[in-house]
Coordinates of C-alpha atoms and ligand atoms in Angstrom, one line a residue:
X1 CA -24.4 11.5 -20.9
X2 CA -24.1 7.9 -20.3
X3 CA -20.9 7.7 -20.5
X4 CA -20.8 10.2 -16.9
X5 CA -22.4 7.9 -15.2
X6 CA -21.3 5.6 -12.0
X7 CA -21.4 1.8 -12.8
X8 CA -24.8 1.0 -10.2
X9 CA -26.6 3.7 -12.2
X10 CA -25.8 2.3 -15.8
X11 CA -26.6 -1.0 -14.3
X12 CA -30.1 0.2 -13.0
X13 CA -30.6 1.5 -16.5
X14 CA -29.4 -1.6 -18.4
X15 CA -31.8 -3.8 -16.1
X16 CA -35.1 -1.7 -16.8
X17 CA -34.1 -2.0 -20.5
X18 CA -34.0 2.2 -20.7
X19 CA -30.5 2.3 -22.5
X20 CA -28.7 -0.3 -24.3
X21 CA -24.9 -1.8 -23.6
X22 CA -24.0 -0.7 -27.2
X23 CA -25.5 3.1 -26.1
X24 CA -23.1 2.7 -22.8
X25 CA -20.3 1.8 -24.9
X26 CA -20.7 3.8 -27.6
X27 CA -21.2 7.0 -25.1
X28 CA -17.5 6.2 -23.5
X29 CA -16.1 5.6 -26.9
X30 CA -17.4 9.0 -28.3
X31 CA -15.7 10.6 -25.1
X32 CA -12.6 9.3 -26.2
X33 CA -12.4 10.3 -29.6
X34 CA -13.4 13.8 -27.9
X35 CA -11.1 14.0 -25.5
X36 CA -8.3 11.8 -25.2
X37 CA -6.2 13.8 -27.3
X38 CA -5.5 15.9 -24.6
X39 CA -5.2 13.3 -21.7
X40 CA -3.5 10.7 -23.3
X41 CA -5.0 7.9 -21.1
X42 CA -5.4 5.2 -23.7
X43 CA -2.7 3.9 -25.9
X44 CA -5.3 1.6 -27.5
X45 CA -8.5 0.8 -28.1
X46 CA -10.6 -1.3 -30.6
X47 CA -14.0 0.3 -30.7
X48 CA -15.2 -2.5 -32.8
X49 CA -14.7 -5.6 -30.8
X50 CA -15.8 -3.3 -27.8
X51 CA -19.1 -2.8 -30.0
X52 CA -19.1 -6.4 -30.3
X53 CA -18.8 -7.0 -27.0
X54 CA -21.7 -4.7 -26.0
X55 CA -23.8 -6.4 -28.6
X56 CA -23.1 -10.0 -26.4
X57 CA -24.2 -8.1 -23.5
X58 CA -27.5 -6.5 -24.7
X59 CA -28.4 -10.0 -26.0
X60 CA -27.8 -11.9 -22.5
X61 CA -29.9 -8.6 -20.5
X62 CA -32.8 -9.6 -23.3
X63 CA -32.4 -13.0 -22.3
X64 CA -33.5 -12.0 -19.1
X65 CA -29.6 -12.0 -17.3
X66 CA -29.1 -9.5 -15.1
X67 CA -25.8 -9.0 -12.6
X68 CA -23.8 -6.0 -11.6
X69 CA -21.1 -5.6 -14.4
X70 CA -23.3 -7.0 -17.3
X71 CA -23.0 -4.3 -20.4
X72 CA -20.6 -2.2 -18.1
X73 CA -17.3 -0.6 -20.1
X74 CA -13.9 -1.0 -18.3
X75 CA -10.7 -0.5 -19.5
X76 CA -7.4 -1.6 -18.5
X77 CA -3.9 -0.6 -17.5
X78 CA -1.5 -2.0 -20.3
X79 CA -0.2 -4.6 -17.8
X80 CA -2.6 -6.8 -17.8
X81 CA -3.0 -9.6 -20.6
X82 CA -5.8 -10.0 -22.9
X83 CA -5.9 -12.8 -25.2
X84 CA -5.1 -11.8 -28.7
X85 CA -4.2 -7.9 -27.7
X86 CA -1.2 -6.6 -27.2
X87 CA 0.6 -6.4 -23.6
X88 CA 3.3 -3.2 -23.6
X89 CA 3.6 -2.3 -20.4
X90 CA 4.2 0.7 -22.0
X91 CA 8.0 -0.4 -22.7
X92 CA 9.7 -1.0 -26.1
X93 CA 11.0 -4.4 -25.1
X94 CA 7.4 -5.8 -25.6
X95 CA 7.7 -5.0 -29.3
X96 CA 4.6 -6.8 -30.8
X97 CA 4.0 -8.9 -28.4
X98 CA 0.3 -10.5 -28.5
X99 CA -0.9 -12.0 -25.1
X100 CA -1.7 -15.7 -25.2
X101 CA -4.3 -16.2 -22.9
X102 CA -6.9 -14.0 -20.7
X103 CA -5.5 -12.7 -17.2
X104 CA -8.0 -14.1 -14.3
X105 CA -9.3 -10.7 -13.9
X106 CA -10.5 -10.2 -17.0
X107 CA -12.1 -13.8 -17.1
X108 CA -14.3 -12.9 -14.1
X109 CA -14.9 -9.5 -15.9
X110 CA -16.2 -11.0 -19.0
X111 CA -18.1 -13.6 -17.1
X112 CA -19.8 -10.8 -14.9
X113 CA -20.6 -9.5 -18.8
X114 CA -18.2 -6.6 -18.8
X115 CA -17.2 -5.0 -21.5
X116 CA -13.7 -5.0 -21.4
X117 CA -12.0 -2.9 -23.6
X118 CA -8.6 -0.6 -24.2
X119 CA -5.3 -0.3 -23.0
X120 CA -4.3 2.5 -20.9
X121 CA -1.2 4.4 -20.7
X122 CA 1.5 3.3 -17.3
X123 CA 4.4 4.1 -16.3
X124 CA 7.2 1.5 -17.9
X125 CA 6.4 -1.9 -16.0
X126 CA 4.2 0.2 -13.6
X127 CA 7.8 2.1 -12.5
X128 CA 6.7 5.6 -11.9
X129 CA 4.7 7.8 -10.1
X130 CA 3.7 10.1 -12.8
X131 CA 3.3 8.1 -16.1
X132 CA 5.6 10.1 -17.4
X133 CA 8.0 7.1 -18.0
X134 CA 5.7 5.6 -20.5
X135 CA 7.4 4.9 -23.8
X136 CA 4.7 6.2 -25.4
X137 CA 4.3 9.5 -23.9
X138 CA 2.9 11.0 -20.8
X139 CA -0.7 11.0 -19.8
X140 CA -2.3 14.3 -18.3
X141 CA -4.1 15.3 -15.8
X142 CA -8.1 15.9 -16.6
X143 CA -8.2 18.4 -14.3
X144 CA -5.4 20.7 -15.4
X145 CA -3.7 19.1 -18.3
X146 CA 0.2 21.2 -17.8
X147 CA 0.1 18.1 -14.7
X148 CA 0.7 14.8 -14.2
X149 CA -2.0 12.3 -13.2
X150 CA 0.1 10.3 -10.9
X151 CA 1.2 6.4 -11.5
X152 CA 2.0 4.3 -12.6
X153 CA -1.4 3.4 -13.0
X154 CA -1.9 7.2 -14.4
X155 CA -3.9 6.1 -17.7
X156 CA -6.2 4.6 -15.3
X157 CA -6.7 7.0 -13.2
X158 CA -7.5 9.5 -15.9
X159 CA -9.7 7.4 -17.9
X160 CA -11.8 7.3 -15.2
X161 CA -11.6 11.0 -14.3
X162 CA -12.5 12.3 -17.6
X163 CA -15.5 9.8 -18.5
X164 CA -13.7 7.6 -20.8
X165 CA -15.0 4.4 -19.3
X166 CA -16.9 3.6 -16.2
X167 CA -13.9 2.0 -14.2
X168 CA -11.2 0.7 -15.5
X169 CA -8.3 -1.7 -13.2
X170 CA -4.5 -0.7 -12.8
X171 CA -2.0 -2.6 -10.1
X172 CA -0.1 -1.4 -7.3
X173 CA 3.1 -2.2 -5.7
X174 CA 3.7 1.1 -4.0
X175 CA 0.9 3.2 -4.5
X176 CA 0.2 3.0 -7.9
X177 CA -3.6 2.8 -8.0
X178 CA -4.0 5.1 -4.6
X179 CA -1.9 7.6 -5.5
X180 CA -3.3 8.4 -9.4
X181 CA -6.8 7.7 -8.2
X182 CA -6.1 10.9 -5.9
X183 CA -4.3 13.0 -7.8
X184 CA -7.3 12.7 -10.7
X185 CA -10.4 12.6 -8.1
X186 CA -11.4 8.6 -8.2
X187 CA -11.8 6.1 -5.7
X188 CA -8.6 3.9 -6.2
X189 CA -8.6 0.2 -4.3
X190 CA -5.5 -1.7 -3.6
X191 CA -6.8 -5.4 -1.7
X192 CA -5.1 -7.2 0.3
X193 CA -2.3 -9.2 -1.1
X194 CA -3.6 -12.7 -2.3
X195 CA -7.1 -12.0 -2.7
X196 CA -7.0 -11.4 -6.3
X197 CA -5.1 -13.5 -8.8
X198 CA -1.8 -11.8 -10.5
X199 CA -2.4 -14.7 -13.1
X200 CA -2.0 -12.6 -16.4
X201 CA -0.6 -9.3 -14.8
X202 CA 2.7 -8.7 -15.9
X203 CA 4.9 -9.3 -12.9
X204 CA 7.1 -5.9 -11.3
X205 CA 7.6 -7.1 -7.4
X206 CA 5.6 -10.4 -7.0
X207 CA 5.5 -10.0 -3.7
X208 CA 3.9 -6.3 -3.5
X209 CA 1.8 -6.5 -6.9
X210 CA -2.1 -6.4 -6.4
X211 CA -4.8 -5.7 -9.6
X212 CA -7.2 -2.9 -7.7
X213 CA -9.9 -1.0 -9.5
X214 CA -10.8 2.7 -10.1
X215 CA -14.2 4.0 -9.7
X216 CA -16.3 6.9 -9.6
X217 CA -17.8 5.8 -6.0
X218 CA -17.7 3.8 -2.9
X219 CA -20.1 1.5 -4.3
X220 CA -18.7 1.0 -7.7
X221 CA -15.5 -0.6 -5.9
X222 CA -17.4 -2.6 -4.1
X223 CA -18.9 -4.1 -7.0
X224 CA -15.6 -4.1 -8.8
X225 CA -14.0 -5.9 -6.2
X226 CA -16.9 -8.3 -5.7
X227 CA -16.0 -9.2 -9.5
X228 CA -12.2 -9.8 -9.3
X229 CA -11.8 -11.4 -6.1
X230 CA -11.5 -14.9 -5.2
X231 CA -8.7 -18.3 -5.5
X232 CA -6.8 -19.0 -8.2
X233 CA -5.1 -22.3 -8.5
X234 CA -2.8 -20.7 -11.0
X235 CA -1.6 -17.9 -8.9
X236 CA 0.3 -19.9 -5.9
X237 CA 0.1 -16.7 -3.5
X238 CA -3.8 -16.1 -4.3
X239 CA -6.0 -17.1 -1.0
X240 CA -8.5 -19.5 -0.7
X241 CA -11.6 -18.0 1.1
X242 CA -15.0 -16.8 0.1
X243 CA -16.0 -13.8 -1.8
X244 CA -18.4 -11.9 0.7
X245 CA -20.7 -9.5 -1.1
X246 CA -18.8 -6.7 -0.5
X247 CA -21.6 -4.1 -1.2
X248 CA -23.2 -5.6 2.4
X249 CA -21.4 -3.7 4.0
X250 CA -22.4 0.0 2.4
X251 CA -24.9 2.1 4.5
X252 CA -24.2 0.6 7.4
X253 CA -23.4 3.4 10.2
X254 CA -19.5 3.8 11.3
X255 CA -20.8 4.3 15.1
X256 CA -18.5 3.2 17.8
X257 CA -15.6 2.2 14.5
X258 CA -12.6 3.2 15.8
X259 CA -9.9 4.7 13.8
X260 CA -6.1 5.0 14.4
X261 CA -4.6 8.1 13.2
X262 CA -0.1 7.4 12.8
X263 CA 1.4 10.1 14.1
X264 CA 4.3 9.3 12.0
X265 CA 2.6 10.3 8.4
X266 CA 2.3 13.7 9.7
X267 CA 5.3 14.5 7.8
X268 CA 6.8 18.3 7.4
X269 CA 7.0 19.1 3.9
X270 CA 3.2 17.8 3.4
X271 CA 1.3 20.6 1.1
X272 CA -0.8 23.2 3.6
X273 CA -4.1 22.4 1.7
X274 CA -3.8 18.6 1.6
X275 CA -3.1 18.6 5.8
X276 CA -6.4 20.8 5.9
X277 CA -8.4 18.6 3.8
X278 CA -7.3 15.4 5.9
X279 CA -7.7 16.9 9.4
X280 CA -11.2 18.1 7.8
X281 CA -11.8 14.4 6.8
X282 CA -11.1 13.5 10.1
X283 CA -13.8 15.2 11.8
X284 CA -16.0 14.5 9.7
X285 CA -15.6 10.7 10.4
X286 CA -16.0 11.6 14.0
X287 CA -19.0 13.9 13.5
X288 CA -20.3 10.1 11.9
X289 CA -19.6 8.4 15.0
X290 CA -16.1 7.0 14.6
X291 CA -13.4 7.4 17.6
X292 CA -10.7 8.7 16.4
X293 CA -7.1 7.5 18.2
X294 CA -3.4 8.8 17.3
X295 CA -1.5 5.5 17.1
X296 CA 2.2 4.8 16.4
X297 CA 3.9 2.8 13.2
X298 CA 7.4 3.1 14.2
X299 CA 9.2 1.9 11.4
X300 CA 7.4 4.2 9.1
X301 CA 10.7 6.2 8.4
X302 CA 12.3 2.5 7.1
X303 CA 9.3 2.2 4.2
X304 CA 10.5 4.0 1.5
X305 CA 14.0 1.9 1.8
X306 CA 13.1 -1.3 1.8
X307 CA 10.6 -1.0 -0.7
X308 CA 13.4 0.4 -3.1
X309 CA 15.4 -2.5 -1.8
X310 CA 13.0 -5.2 -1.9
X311 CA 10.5 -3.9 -5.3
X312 CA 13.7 -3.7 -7.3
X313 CA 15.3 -6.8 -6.6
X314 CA 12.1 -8.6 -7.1
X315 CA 11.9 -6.5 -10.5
X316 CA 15.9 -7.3 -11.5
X317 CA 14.6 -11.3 -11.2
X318 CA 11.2 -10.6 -13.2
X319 CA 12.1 -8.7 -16.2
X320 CA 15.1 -11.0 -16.8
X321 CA 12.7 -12.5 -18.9
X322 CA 12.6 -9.5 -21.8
X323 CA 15.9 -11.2 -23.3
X324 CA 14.9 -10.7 -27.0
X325 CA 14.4 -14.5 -27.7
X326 CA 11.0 -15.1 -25.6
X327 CA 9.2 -11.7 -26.0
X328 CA 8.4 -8.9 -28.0
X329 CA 11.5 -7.3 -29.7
X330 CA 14.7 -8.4 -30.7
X331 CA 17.8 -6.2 -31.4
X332 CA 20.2 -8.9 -33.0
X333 CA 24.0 -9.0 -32.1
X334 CA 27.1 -11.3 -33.2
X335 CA 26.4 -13.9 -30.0
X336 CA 23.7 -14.6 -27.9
X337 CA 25.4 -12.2 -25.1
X338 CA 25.3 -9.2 -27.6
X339 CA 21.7 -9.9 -28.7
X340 CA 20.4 -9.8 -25.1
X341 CA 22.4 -6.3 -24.5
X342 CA 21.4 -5.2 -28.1
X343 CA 17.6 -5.7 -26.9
X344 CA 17.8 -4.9 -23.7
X345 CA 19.7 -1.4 -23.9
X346 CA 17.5 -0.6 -26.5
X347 CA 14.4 -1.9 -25.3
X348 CA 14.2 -0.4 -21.6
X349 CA 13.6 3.1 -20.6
X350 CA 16.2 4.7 -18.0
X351 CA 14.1 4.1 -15.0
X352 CA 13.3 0.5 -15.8
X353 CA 17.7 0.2 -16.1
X354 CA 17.9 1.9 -13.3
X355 CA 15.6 -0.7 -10.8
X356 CA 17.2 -3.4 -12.5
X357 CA 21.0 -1.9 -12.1
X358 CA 19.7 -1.3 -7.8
X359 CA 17.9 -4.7 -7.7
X360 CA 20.8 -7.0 -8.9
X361 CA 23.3 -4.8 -6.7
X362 CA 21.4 -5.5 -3.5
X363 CA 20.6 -9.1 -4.6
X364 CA 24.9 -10.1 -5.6
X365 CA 27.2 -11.6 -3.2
X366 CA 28.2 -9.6 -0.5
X367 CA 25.6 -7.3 -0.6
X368 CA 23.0 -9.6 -0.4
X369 CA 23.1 -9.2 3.4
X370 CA 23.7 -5.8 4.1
X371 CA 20.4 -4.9 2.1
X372 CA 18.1 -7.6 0.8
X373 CA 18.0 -10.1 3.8
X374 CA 17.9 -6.5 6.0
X375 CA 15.0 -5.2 4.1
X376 CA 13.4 -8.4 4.4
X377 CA 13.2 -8.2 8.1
X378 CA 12.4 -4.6 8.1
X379 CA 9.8 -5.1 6.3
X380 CA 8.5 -8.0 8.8
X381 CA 8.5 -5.1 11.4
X382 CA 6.6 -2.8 9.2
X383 CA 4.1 -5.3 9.1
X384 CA 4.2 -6.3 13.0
X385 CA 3.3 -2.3 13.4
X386 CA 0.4 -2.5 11.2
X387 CA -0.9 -6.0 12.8
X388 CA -0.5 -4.0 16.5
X389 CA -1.9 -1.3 15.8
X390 CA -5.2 -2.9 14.4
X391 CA -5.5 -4.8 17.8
X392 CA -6.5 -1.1 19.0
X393 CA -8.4 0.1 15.6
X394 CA -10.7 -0.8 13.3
X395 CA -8.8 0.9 10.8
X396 CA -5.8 3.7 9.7
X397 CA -6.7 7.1 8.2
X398 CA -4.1 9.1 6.3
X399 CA -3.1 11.7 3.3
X400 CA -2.8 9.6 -0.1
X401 CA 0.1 11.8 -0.7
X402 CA 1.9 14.1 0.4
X403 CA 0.9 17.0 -2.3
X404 CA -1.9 17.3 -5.0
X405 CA -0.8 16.6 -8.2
X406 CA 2.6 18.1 -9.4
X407 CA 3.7 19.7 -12.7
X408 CA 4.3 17.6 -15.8
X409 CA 8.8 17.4 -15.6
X410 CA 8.7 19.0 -12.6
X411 CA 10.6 15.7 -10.7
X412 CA 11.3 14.0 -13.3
X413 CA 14.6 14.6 -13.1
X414 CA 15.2 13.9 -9.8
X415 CA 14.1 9.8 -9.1
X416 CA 14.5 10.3 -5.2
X417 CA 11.7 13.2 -5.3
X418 CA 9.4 11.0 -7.3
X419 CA 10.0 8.1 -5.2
X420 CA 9.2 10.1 -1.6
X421 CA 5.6 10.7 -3.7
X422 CA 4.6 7.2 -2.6
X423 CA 5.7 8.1 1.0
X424 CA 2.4 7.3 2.4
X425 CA 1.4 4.6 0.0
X426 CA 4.4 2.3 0.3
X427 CA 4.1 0.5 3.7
X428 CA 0.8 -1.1 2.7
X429 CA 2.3 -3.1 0.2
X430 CA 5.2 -3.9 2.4
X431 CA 2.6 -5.3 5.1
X432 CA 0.3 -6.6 2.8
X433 CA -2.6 -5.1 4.0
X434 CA -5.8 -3.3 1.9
X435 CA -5.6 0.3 1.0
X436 CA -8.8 2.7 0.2
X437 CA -8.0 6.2 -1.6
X438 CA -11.2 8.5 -1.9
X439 CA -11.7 11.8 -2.4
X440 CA -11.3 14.3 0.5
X441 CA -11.4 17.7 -0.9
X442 CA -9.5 20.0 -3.5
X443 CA -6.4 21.9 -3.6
X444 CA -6.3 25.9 -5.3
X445 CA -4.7 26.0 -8.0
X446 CA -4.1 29.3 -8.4
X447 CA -1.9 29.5 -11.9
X448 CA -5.2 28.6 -13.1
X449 CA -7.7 31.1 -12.6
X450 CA -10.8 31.2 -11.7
X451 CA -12.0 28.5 -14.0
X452 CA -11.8 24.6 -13.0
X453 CA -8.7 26.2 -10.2
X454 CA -8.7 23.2 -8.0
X455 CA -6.4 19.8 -8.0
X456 CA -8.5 16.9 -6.2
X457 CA -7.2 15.8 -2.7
X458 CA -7.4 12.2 -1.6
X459 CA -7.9 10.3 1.8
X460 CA -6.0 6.7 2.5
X461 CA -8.0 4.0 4.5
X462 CA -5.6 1.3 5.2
X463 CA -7.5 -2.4 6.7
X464 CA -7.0 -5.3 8.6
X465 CA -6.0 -8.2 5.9
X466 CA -9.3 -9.1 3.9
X467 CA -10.3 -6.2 6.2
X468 CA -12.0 -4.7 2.9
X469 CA -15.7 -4.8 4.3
X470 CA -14.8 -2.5 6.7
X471 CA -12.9 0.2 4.3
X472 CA -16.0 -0.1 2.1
X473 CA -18.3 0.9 5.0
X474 CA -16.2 3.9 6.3
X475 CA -15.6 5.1 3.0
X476 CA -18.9 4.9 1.9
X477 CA -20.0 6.9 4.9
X478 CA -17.6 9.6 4.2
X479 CA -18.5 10.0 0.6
X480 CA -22.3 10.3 1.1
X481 CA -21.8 12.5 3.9
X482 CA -19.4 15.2 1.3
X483 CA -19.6 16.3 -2.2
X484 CA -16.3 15.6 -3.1
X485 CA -17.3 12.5 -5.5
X486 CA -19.3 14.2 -7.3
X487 CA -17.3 17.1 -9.0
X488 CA -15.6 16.4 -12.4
X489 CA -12.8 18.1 -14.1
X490 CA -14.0 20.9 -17.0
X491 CA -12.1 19.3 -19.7
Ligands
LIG1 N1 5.8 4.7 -7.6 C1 6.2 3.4 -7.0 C2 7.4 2.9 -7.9 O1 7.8 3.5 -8.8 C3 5.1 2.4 -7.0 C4 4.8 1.9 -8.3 C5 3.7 0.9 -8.3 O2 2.9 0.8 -7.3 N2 3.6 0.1 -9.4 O3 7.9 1.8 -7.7

């Protein structure tokens, strides 16, 4: 099945001229109609201008073109704007809103020839950890549907899981492409802050928010990222410096790497089977020639805070914007003051209220102090641990998270459970810095039976800024040196 396999063998397959992009395309649509009535990862798709698409792509490959991405399927998480497709962000309050214009990413997609196609399922403005505060229902996990598949990015993260399209991109502010990609078995990539544009990515925390793919391997996110990077003039925080072929640096031996283990993330209350798989991981990477060092992040414990400080105020100031008169849907009221509480109570899901209710509280007068302007220079400390401790090391390995993936309601009614999910994801964001999630091993899953029993377990790799070369080559390492990659959920 085409649609099964990863990006550089479709590509290798496109080039010789043995399959077709409409084959490709149709393969991962045909998945879909199988099987996404049990996962849930799309809340959209048009097969026909995907068709399309691949037809464009087959015609430049007989013209001779060739190039990593050309004829290649990805999809999309539903917070990232395609010109003349709707934008939901999985909220209400988006109504039927059409995007305007292309987002940067998917620009350099469809340049690269990509086939860019769908719109997958989120957590409201990517505000989650479970997708299971989607307005439009909760996305399962491939490998045992009764569980979540992490988030926000969860539709993502499942599409790629299951087959449904070769890669697809989410964004994370907290964890939200890591912590999905392992919960569902995928390679997830969060780059450094600035090196790819947020033009045309719905905005949560500007100052946290990177566009990161999902893959099926080491490579594929290579390529992926190769694609999406680069400056923007339209997104003021995006860096100017070149794009390095990022797939240089795969193959190459992790010999004399050295690698800083934070004694910090070796939390209690971290599942028995996840610490196994990572310590397992570990020697493994020094089996392949990496040193492995324990290392200190000392305001580790502060992460969780300031992020719920810091992401939500940025988030009260962004969604202001969903007023009923500029986007999407409009609940009418006597005054102009009724119509934006009409439209705004009615449009947001309680989790989205509830950032905005924290982020304007820690942002009034009085307050602003005591928590934001704090945060702020916690969060300067946070980073001052991460730049420290990469003086010493080449790069940080940790869990992903702190458990394998988690019932479907089982913490969704408690928000401060969900948000200690993104305990190890969080502080990357906060610093800035790129983070790696591959796959390390598999939980039992016992309730299950014999049958498909395990629940995937994923490793973190967290980089020097634009340290990305170097996550590619240790990751890469690992994954051809274990099977992990190559299992896939019996849907
Ligand atoms: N789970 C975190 C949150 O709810 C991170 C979300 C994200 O990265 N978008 O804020």
């Amino acid at each position: 099945m085409l649609n099964q396999l990863t990006i550089s063998e479709v590509a290798a397959k496109l080039a010789n001229r043995e399959v077709s992009a409409r084959q490709v395309t149709q393969s991962c649509l045909d998945r879909i109609a199988a099987v996404d009535g049990r996962i849930h990862a799309f809340l959209s798709h048009d097969d026909a201008d995907a068709l399309a698409q691949a037809d464009a792509a087959d015609k430049r490959l007989a013209a001779g073109e060739r190039s990593p991405l050309l004829g290649v399927p990805i999809a999309l998480k539903d917070v990232l704007c395609v010109k003349g497709q709707p934008a939901n962000c999985a909220s209400k309050i988006l109504g039927k809103f059409i995007s305007p214009y292309d987002a940067t990413v998917v620009e350099k997609l469809r340049a690269a020839g990509a086939i860019v196609f769908g719109r997958l399922n989120m957590d409201e403005f990517a505000m989650g950890s479970s997708t299971e505060n989607s307005a439009f229902g909760t996305t399962l996990n491939p490998w045992d549907t009764t569980r979540i598949p992490g988030g926000s990015s969860g539709g993502s993260a499942a599409a790629v899981a299951a087959d449904e399209a070769l890669a697809t991109l989410g964004s994370d502010t907290g964890g939200s492409i890591r912590q999905p990609a392992a919960l569902c078995g995928c390679v997830g990539l969060k780059p450094t802050y600035g090196l790819v544009s947020r033009y045309g990515l719905i905005a949560f925390a500007s100052s946290l928010d990177q566009i990161g793919s999902f893959t099926k391997d080491v490579r594929d996110a290579a390529t992926m990222l190769g694609a999406i990077a680069g400056h923007d003039p339209r997104d003021s925080t995006s860096v100017p410096r070149p794009v390095p072929d990022y797939t240089a640096a795969l193959g190459k031996s992790i010999k004399g790497l050295k690698l800083g283990l934070p004694k910090e993330y070796m939390i209690g209350g971290m599942d028995a089977e996840v610490k196994a798989a990572v310590d397992a991981a570990v020697k493994k990477l020094t089996e392949l020639g990496a040193e492995v060092v324990e290392i200190s992040l000392p305001h580790t414990d502060y992460a969780v805070a300031v992020y719920y400080i810091i992401a939500t105020a940025e988030a009260s100031a962004n969604l202001a914007r969903f007023d009923g008169i500029r986007y999407g849907a409009r609940v009418d009221g006597a005054d102009p003051i009724a119509l934006y509480g009409n439209t705004r109570g009615a449009g947001f899901g309680a989790e989205v209220k509830r950032r905005i209710i924290l982020g304007t509280y820690v942002l009034s007068s009085g307050y602003y102090d005591a928590f934001y302007l704090r945060a702020q220079k916690v969060r300067t400390l946070i980073r001052q641990d991460f730049l420290k401790a990469f003086e010493q090391v080449d790069a940080i390995v940790t869990p992903t998270t702190p458990t394998p993936a988690f019932k479907v309601g089982e913490k969704s009614g408690d928000p401060l459970q969900m948000y200690l999910s993104d305990i190890f994801t969080i502080s990357c964001n906060l610093a800035g810095i790129p983070g790696l999630s591959l796959p390390c091993g598999f939980a039992t899953n016992a309730e299950r039976g014999a049958r498909n029993a395990k629940l995937p377990i994923g490793l973190q790799l967290l980089g020097k800024p634009f340290g990305e070369e170097t996550l590619f080559q240790i990751a890469h390492a690992y994954e051809q040196a274990t099977p992990w990659h190559r299992e896939k959920p019996a849907l």
